[in-house]
Coordinates of N, CA and C in Angstrom, one line a residue:
X211 N -26.8 6.5 37.3 CA -27.5 7.6 37.9 C -28.6 8.0 37.0
X212 N -29.8 8.1 37.5 CA -30.9 8.5 36.6 C -31.0 10.0 36.5
X213 N -31.8 10.5 35.5 CA -31.9 11.9 35.4 C -32.6 12.6 36.6
X214 N -33.5 11.9 37.2 CA -34.1 12.5 38.4 C -33.2 12.6 39.6
X215 N -32.1 11.9 39.6 CA -31.2 12.0 40.8 C -30.1 13.1 40.6
X216 N -30.0 13.5 39.3 CA -28.9 14.5 39.1 C -29.5 15.9 39.3
X217 N -28.8 16.6 40.3 CA -29.2 18.0 40.6 C -28.0 18.9 40.6
X218 N -28.4 20.1 40.5 CA -27.3 21.1 40.6 C -27.6 21.9 41.9
X219 N -26.7 22.7 42.3 CA -26.9 23.4 43.6 C -28.1 24.4 43.5
X220 N -28.3 25.0 42.3 CA -29.4 25.9 42.2 C -30.7 25.2 42.3
X221 N -30.8 23.9 41.8 CA -32.1 23.2 41.9 C -32.4 22.8 43.3
X222 N -31.3 22.5 44.1 CA -31.6 22.1 45.5 C -32.0 23.3 46.3
X223 N -31.4 24.4 45.9 CA -31.8 25.6 46.7 C -33.3 25.9 46.5
X224 N -33.8 25.6 45.2 CA -35.2 25.9 45.0 C -36.1 24.9 45.8
X225 N -35.6 23.7 45.9 CA -36.4 22.7 46.6 C -36.4 23.0 48.1
X226 N -35.3 23.4 48.7 CA -35.3 23.7 50.2 C -34.9 25.1 50.4
X227 N -35.8 26.0 50.5 CA -35.4 27.4 50.7 C -34.7 27.6 52.0
X228 N -33.8 28.5 52.1 CA -33.1 28.8 53.3 C -34.0 29.2 54.4
X229 N -33.7 28.7 55.6 CA -34.5 29.0 56.8 C -34.3 30.5 57.2
X230 N -35.4 31.2 57.4 CA -35.3 32.7 57.7 C -34.7 32.8 59.2
X231 N -33.9 33.7 59.3 CA -33.3 33.9 60.7 C -34.2 35.0 61.3
X232 N -34.6 34.7 62.6 CA -35.4 35.6 63.3 C -34.6 36.8 63.9
X233 N -35.0 38.0 63.6 CA -34.3 39.2 64.1 C -35.1 39.7 65.3
X234 N -34.4 40.1 66.3 CA -35.2 40.7 67.4 C -35.6 42.1 66.9
X235 N -36.8 42.5 67.2 CA -37.4 43.7 66.8 C -36.8 44.9 67.5
X236 N -36.4 44.7 68.7 CA -35.9 45.8 69.5 C -34.4 45.8 69.5
X237 N -33.7 45.4 68.5 CA -32.2 45.3 68.4 C -31.7 46.7 68.1
X238 N -30.5 46.9 68.5 CA -29.8 48.2 68.2 C -29.3 48.1 66.8
X239 N -28.7 49.2 66.3 CA -28.1 49.3 65.0 C -27.0 48.3 64.8
X240 N -26.1 48.2 65.8 CA -25.0 47.2 65.7 C -25.5 45.8 65.7
X241 N -26.5 45.5 66.5 CA -27.1 44.2 66.6 C -27.7 43.8 65.2
X242 N -28.3 44.8 64.5 CA -28.9 44.6 63.2 C -27.8 44.2 62.2
X243 N -26.6 44.9 62.3 CA -25.5 44.5 61.4 C -25.0 43.1 61.7
X244 N -24.9 42.8 63.0 CA -24.4 41.5 63.4 C -25.4 40.4 62.9
X245 N -26.7 40.6 63.2 CA -27.6 39.6 62.8 C -27.7 39.4 61.3
X246 N -27.6 40.5 60.5 CA -27.5 40.4 59.0 C -26.3 39.6 58.6
X247 N -25.2 39.9 59.3 CA -24.0 39.2 58.9 C -24.1 37.7 59.3
X248 N -24.7 37.4 60.5 CA -25.0 36.1 60.9 C -25.9 35.3 59.9
X249 N -26.9 36.0 59.5 CA -27.9 35.4 58.5 C -27.2 35.1 57.2
X250 N -26.3 36.0 56.7 CA -25.6 35.8 55.5 C -24.6 34.6 55.7
X251 N -24.0 34.5 56.8 CA -23.0 33.5 57.1 C -23.8 32.1 57.1
X252 N -24.9 32.1 57.8 CA -25.7 30.9 57.9 C -26.2 30.5 56.5
X253 N -26.6 31.4 55.7 CA -27.1 31.1 54.4 C -26.0 30.6 53.5
X254 N -24.8 31.1 53.6 CA -23.6 30.7 52.9 C -23.2 29.3 53.3
X255 N -23.3 29.0 54.6 CA -23.0 27.7 55.1 C -24.0 26.6 54.6
X256 N -25.2 27.0 54.5 CA -26.3 26.1 54.0 C -26.0 25.8 52.5
X257 N -25.7 26.8 51.8 CA -25.4 26.6 50.3 C -24.2 25.7 50.2
X258 N -23.1 26.0 51.0 CA -21.9 25.1 50.9 C -22.3 23.7 51.2
X259 N -23.1 23.5 52.2 CA -23.5 22.1 52.6 C -24.2 21.5 51.5
X260 N -25.1 22.1 50.8 CA -25.9 21.6 49.7 C -25.0 21.3 48.5
X261 N -24.1 22.2 48.3 CA -23.1 22.0 47.2 C -22.3 20.7 47.4
X262 N -21.8 20.6 48.7 CA -21.0 19.4 49.1 C -21.8 18.1 48.9
X263 N -23.1 18.1 49.3 CA -24.0 17.0 49.1 C -24.1 16.6 47.6
X264 N -24.3 17.6 46.8 CA -24.4 17.4 45.3 C -23.1 16.8 44.8
X265 N -22.0 17.4 45.2 CA -20.7 17.0 44.7 C -20.4 15.6 45.1
X266 N -20.8 15.2 46.3 CA -20.6 13.9 46.8 C -21.4 12.9 46.0
X267 N -22.7 13.2 45.8 CA -23.6 12.4 45.0 C -23.0 12.2 43.6
X268 N -22.6 13.2 42.9 CA -22.0 13.1 41.6 C -20.7 12.3 41.6
X269 N -19.9 12.4 42.6 CA -18.7 11.6 42.7 C -19.0 10.1 42.8
X270 N -20.0 9.8 43.7 CA -20.4 8.5 43.8 C -21.0 7.9 42.5
X271 N -21.7 8.7 41.8 CA -22.3 8.2 40.5 C -21.1 8.0 39.5
X272 N -20.1 8.9 39.5 CA -19.0 8.7 38.6 C -18.2 7.4 39.0
X273 N -18.1 7.2 40.3 CA -17.4 6.0 40.8 C -18.2 4.7 40.4
X274 N -19.5 4.8 40.4 CA -20.3 3.6 40.0 C -20.2 3.4 38.5
X275 N -20.1 4.4 37.8 CA -19.9 4.2 36.3 C -18.5 3.6 36.0
X276 N -17.5 4.0 36.7 CA -16.2 3.5 36.5 C -16.1 2.0 36.9
X277 N -16.9 1.6 37.9 CA -16.8 0.3 38.4 C -17.5 -0.7 37.4
X278 N -18.3 -0.1 36.5 CA -19.0 -0.9 35.5 C -18.0 -1.6 34.6
X279 N -18.2 -2.9 34.5 CA -17.2 -3.7 33.7 C -17.6 -3.6 32.2
X280 N -16.5 -3.3 31.4 CA -16.6 -3.4 29.9 C -17.5 -2.3 29.4
X281 N -17.4 -2.0 28.1 CA -18.2 -1.0 27.4 C -18.9 -1.7 26.2
X282 N -18.7 -3.0 26.0 CA -19.3 -3.6 24.8 C -20.7 -4.1 25.2
X283 N -21.6 -3.4 24.7 CA -23.0 -3.9 24.9 C -23.3 -4.9 23.8
X284 N -24.3 -5.7 23.9 CA -24.6 -6.7 22.9 C -24.8 -6.1 21.5
X285 N -25.4 -4.9 21.5 CA -25.6 -4.2 20.2 C -24.2 -3.8 19.5
X286 N -23.3 -3.3 20.4 CA -22.0 -3.0 19.9 C -21.2 -4.2 19.4
X287 N -21.3 -5.3 20.1 CA -20.7 -6.5 19.7 C -21.2 -7.0 18.4
X288 N -22.5 -7.0 18.2 CA -23.2 -7.4 17.0 C -22.7 -6.5 15.8
X289 N -22.7 -5.2 16.0 CA -22.2 -4.3 15.0 C -20.8 -4.5 14.6
X290 N -19.9 -4.8 15.6 CA -18.5 -5.0 15.4 C -18.3 -6.3 14.6
X291 N -19.0 -7.3 15.0 CA -18.9 -8.6 14.2 C -19.4 -8.4 12.8
X292 N -20.4 -7.7 12.6 CA -20.9 -7.4 11.2 C -19.9 -6.7 10.4
X293 N -19.2 -5.7 11.0 CA -18.2 -4.9 10.3 C -17.0 -5.8 10.0
X294 N -16.6 -6.7 10.9 CA -15.5 -7.6 10.7 C -15.8 -8.6 9.6
X295 N -17.0 -9.1 9.6 CA -17.4 -10.0 8.5 C -17.3 -9.3 7.1
X296 N -17.8 -8.1 7.1 CA -17.8 -7.3 5.8 C -16.4 -7.1 5.3
X297 N -15.5 -6.7 6.3 CA -14.1 -6.5 5.9 C -13.4 -7.8 5.5
X298 N -13.7 -8.9 6.1 CA -13.1 -10.2 5.7 C -13.6 -10.6 4.3
X299 N -14.9 -10.3 4.1 CA -15.4 -10.7 2.7 C -14.8 -9.9 1.6
X300 N -14.6 -8.6 1.9 CA -13.9 -7.7 0.9 C -12.5 -8.2 0.7
X301 N -11.7 -8.5 1.8 CA -10.4 -9.0 1.6 C -10.3 -10.3 0.9
X302 N -11.2 -11.2 1.1 CA -11.3 -12.4 0.4 C -11.6 -12.2 -1.1
X303 N -12.5 -11.3 -1.4 CA -12.8 -11.0 -2.8 C -11.6 -10.4 -3.5
X304 N -10.9 -9.5 -2.8 CA -9.7 -8.9 -3.4 C -8.6 -10.0 -3.7
X305 N -8.4 -10.9 -2.7 CA -7.4 -12.0 -2.8 C -7.8 -12.9 -4.0
X306 N -9.1 -13.2 -4.1 CA -9.5 -14.1 -5.2 C -9.2 -13.4 -6.6
X307 N -9.5 -12.1 -6.7 CA -9.3 -11.4 -7.9 C -7.8 -11.3 -8.3
X308 N -7.0 -11.1 -7.2 CA -5.6 -11.1 -7.4 C -5.0 -12.4 -7.9
X309 N -5.5 -13.5 -7.3 CA -5.1 -14.8 -7.7 C -5.5 -15.2 -9.2
X310 N -6.8 -14.8 -9.5 CA -7.3 -15.0 -10.9 C -6.4 -14.2 -11.9
X311 N -6.1 -13.0 -11.6 CA -5.3 -12.2 -12.5 C -3.9 -12.8 -12.6
X312 N -3.3 -13.3 -11.5 CA -2.0 -13.9 -11.6 C -2.1 -15.2 -12.4
X313 N -3.1 -16.0 -12.3 CA -3.3 -17.2 -13.0 C -3.4 -16.9 -14.5
X314 N -4.2 -15.9 -14.9 CA -4.3 -15.5 -16.3 C -3.0 -15.1 -16.9
X315 N -2.2 -14.3 -16.1 CA -0.9 -13.8 -16.5 C 0.1 -15.0 -16.8
X316 N 0.1 -16.0 -15.9 CA 1.0 -17.1 -16.0 C 0.6 -18.0 -17.2
X317 N -0.7 -18.2 -17.4 CA -1.2 -19.0 -18.6 C -0.8 -18.3 -19.9
X318 N -1.0 -17.0 -19.9 CA -0.6 -16.2 -21.2 C 0.9 -16.3 -21.4
X319 N 1.7 -16.2 -20.3 CA 3.2 -16.3 -20.4 C 3.6 -17.6 -20.9
X320 N 3.0 -18.7 -20.4 CA 3.4 -20.1 -20.8 C 2.9 -20.5 -22.1
X321 N 1.7 -20.1 -22.4 CA 1.0 -20.6 -23.6 C 1.1 -19.6 -24.8
X322 N 1.3 -18.4 -24.5 CA 1.2 -17.4 -25.5 C -0.2 -17.0 -25.8
X323 N -0.3 -16.1 -26.8 CA -1.7 -15.6 -27.2 C -2.4 -16.7 -28.0
X324 N -3.7 -16.8 -27.8 CA -4.4 -17.9 -28.6 C -4.3 -17.5 -30.1
X325 N -4.2 -18.5 -30.9 CA -4.1 -18.4 -32.4 C -5.5 -18.5 -33.0
X326 N -5.7 -17.7 -34.0 CA -7.0 -17.7 -34.8 C -6.9 -18.8 -35.8
X327 N -7.5 -20.0 -35.5 CA -7.4 -21.1 -36.4 C -8.6 -21.2 -37.4
X328 N -9.7 -20.5 -37.1 CA -10.9 -20.6 -37.9 C -10.7 -20.1 -39.3
X329 N -10.0 -19.0 -39.5 CA -9.8 -18.4 -40.8 C -8.4 -18.8 -41.5
X330 N -7.7 -19.7 -40.9 CA -6.4 -20.0 -41.4 C -6.5 -21.1 -42.5
X331 N -5.5 -21.0 -43.5 CA -5.5 -22.0 -44.5 C -4.6 -23.1 -44.1
X332 N -4.3 -24.0 -44.9 CA -3.6 -25.2 -44.6 C -2.1 -24.9 -44.3
X333 N -1.5 -24.0 -45.0 CA -0.1 -23.6 -44.8 C 0.1 -22.9 -43.4
X334 N -0.8 -22.1 -43.1 CA -0.8 -21.4 -41.8 C -1.0 -22.4 -40.6
X335 N -1.9 -23.4 -40.8 CA -2.1 -24.4 -39.8 C -0.8 -25.2 -39.6
X336 N -0.1 -25.5 -40.7 CA 1.1 -26.3 -40.6 C 2.2 -25.5 -39.8
X337 N 2.3 -24.2 -40.1 CA 3.3 -23.4 -39.4 C 3.0 -23.4 -37.9
X338 N 1.7 -23.2 -37.5 CA 1.3 -23.2 -36.1 C 1.6 -24.5 -35.5
X339 N 1.3 -25.6 -36.2 CA 1.6 -26.9 -35.6 C 3.1 -27.1 -35.4
X340 N 3.9 -26.6 -36.3 CA 5.4 -26.8 -36.2 C 5.9 -25.9 -35.0
X341 N 5.3 -24.7 -34.8 CA 5.7 -23.9 -33.6 C 5.4 -24.6 -32.3
X342 N 4.1 -25.2 -32.3 CA 3.7 -25.9 -31.1 C 4.6 -27.1 -30.8
X343 N 4.9 -27.9 -31.9 CA 5.7 -29.1 -31.8 C 7.1 -28.7 -31.3
X344 N 7.7 -27.6 -31.8 CA 9.0 -27.2 -31.3 C 9.0 -26.8 -29.8
X345 N 7.9 -26.1 -29.4 CA 7.8 -25.7 -28.0 C 7.6 -26.9 -27.1
X346 N 6.8 -27.9 -27.6 CA 6.5 -29.1 -26.7 C 7.8 -29.9 -26.6
X347 N 8.6 -30.0 -27.7 CA 9.8 -30.8 -27.6 C 10.8 -30.1 -26.7
X348 N 10.9 -28.8 -26.7 CA 11.8 -28.1 -25.8 C 11.4 -28.2 -24.3
X349 N 10.1 -28.2 -24.1 CA 9.6 -28.4 -22.7 C 9.8 -29.8 -22.2
X350 N 9.6 -30.8 -23.1 CA 9.9 -32.2 -22.7 C 11.4 -32.4 -22.4
X351 N 12.3 -31.7 -23.1 CA 13.7 -31.8 -22.8 C 14.0 -31.2 -21.5
X352 N 13.4 -30.0 -21.2 CA 13.6 -29.4 -19.9 C 13.1 -30.3 -18.8
X353 N 12.0 -30.9 -19.0 CA 11.4 -31.8 -18.0 C 12.3 -32.9 -17.7
X354 N 12.8 -33.5 -18.8 CA 13.7 -34.7 -18.6 C 15.0 -34.3 -17.8
X355 N 15.5 -33.1 -18.1 CA 16.7 -32.6 -17.4 C 16.4 -32.4 -15.9
X356 N 15.3 -31.8 -15.6 CA 14.9 -31.6 -14.2 C 14.7 -32.9 -13.4
X357 N 14.1 -33.8 -14.1 CA 13.9 -35.1 -13.5 C 15.2 -35.8 -13.2
X358 N 16.1 -35.7 -14.2 CA 17.5 -36.3 -14.0 C 18.2 -35.7 -12.8
X359 N 18.2 -34.3 -12.7 CA 18.8 -33.7 -11.6 C 18.2 -34.1 -10.3
X360 N 16.9 -34.2 -10.3 CA 16.2 -34.6 -9.0 C 16.6 -36.0 -8.6
X361 N 16.7 -37.0 -9.6 CA 17.2 -38.3 -9.3 C 18.6 -38.3 -8.7
X362 N 19.4 -37.5 -9.3 CA 20.9 -37.5 -8.9 C 20.9 -36.9 -7.5
X363 N 20.1 -36.0 -7.2 CA 20.1 -35.3 -5.9 C 19.7 -36.4 -4.8
X364 N 18.7 -37.2 -5.2 CA 18.1 -38.2 -4.2 C 19.2 -39.3 -4.0
X365 N 20.0 -39.6 -5.0 CA 21.0 -40.7 -4.9 C 22.2 -40.2 -4.1
X366 N 22.5 -38.9 -4.1 CA 23.7 -38.4 -3.4 C 23.6 -38.6 -1.9
X367 N 24.6 -39.0 -1.3 CA 24.6 -39.1 0.2 C 24.6 -37.7 0.8
X368 N 24.0 -37.5 1.9 CA 24.0 -36.1 2.5 C 25.2 -35.7 3.1

């Protein structure tokens, strides 16, 4: 419904003034009261008729709006897609940061803190090498044990 089609009862009254009721000039006092009452009744009926027309028109317009399919205009769809892409990018960035932090934590846990080898003398370097050798030999033994268990599991019948 356009703005020009929307009216209120007061606007319609202004457009179509009520028709004057002709009073006989030679009427008695009682006839004057009756004709005034008739005129008021006619005027009220005319107003009710106009209000009914406006109400009917507004109801039809509301029904037309309800019949309209969907509320997603192309602009709304575009805006929604943009917001979804932004949200997905933020989630992806958070996930990458979380994975990077987890990776750093695991590396520190497995390898330990980095050693300062630049300022170390020969005795300190030998102790660092012995610590690393001991750690590597322990890891190799664990690896051998896991491989052995895996082979035994593969050979066992189900």
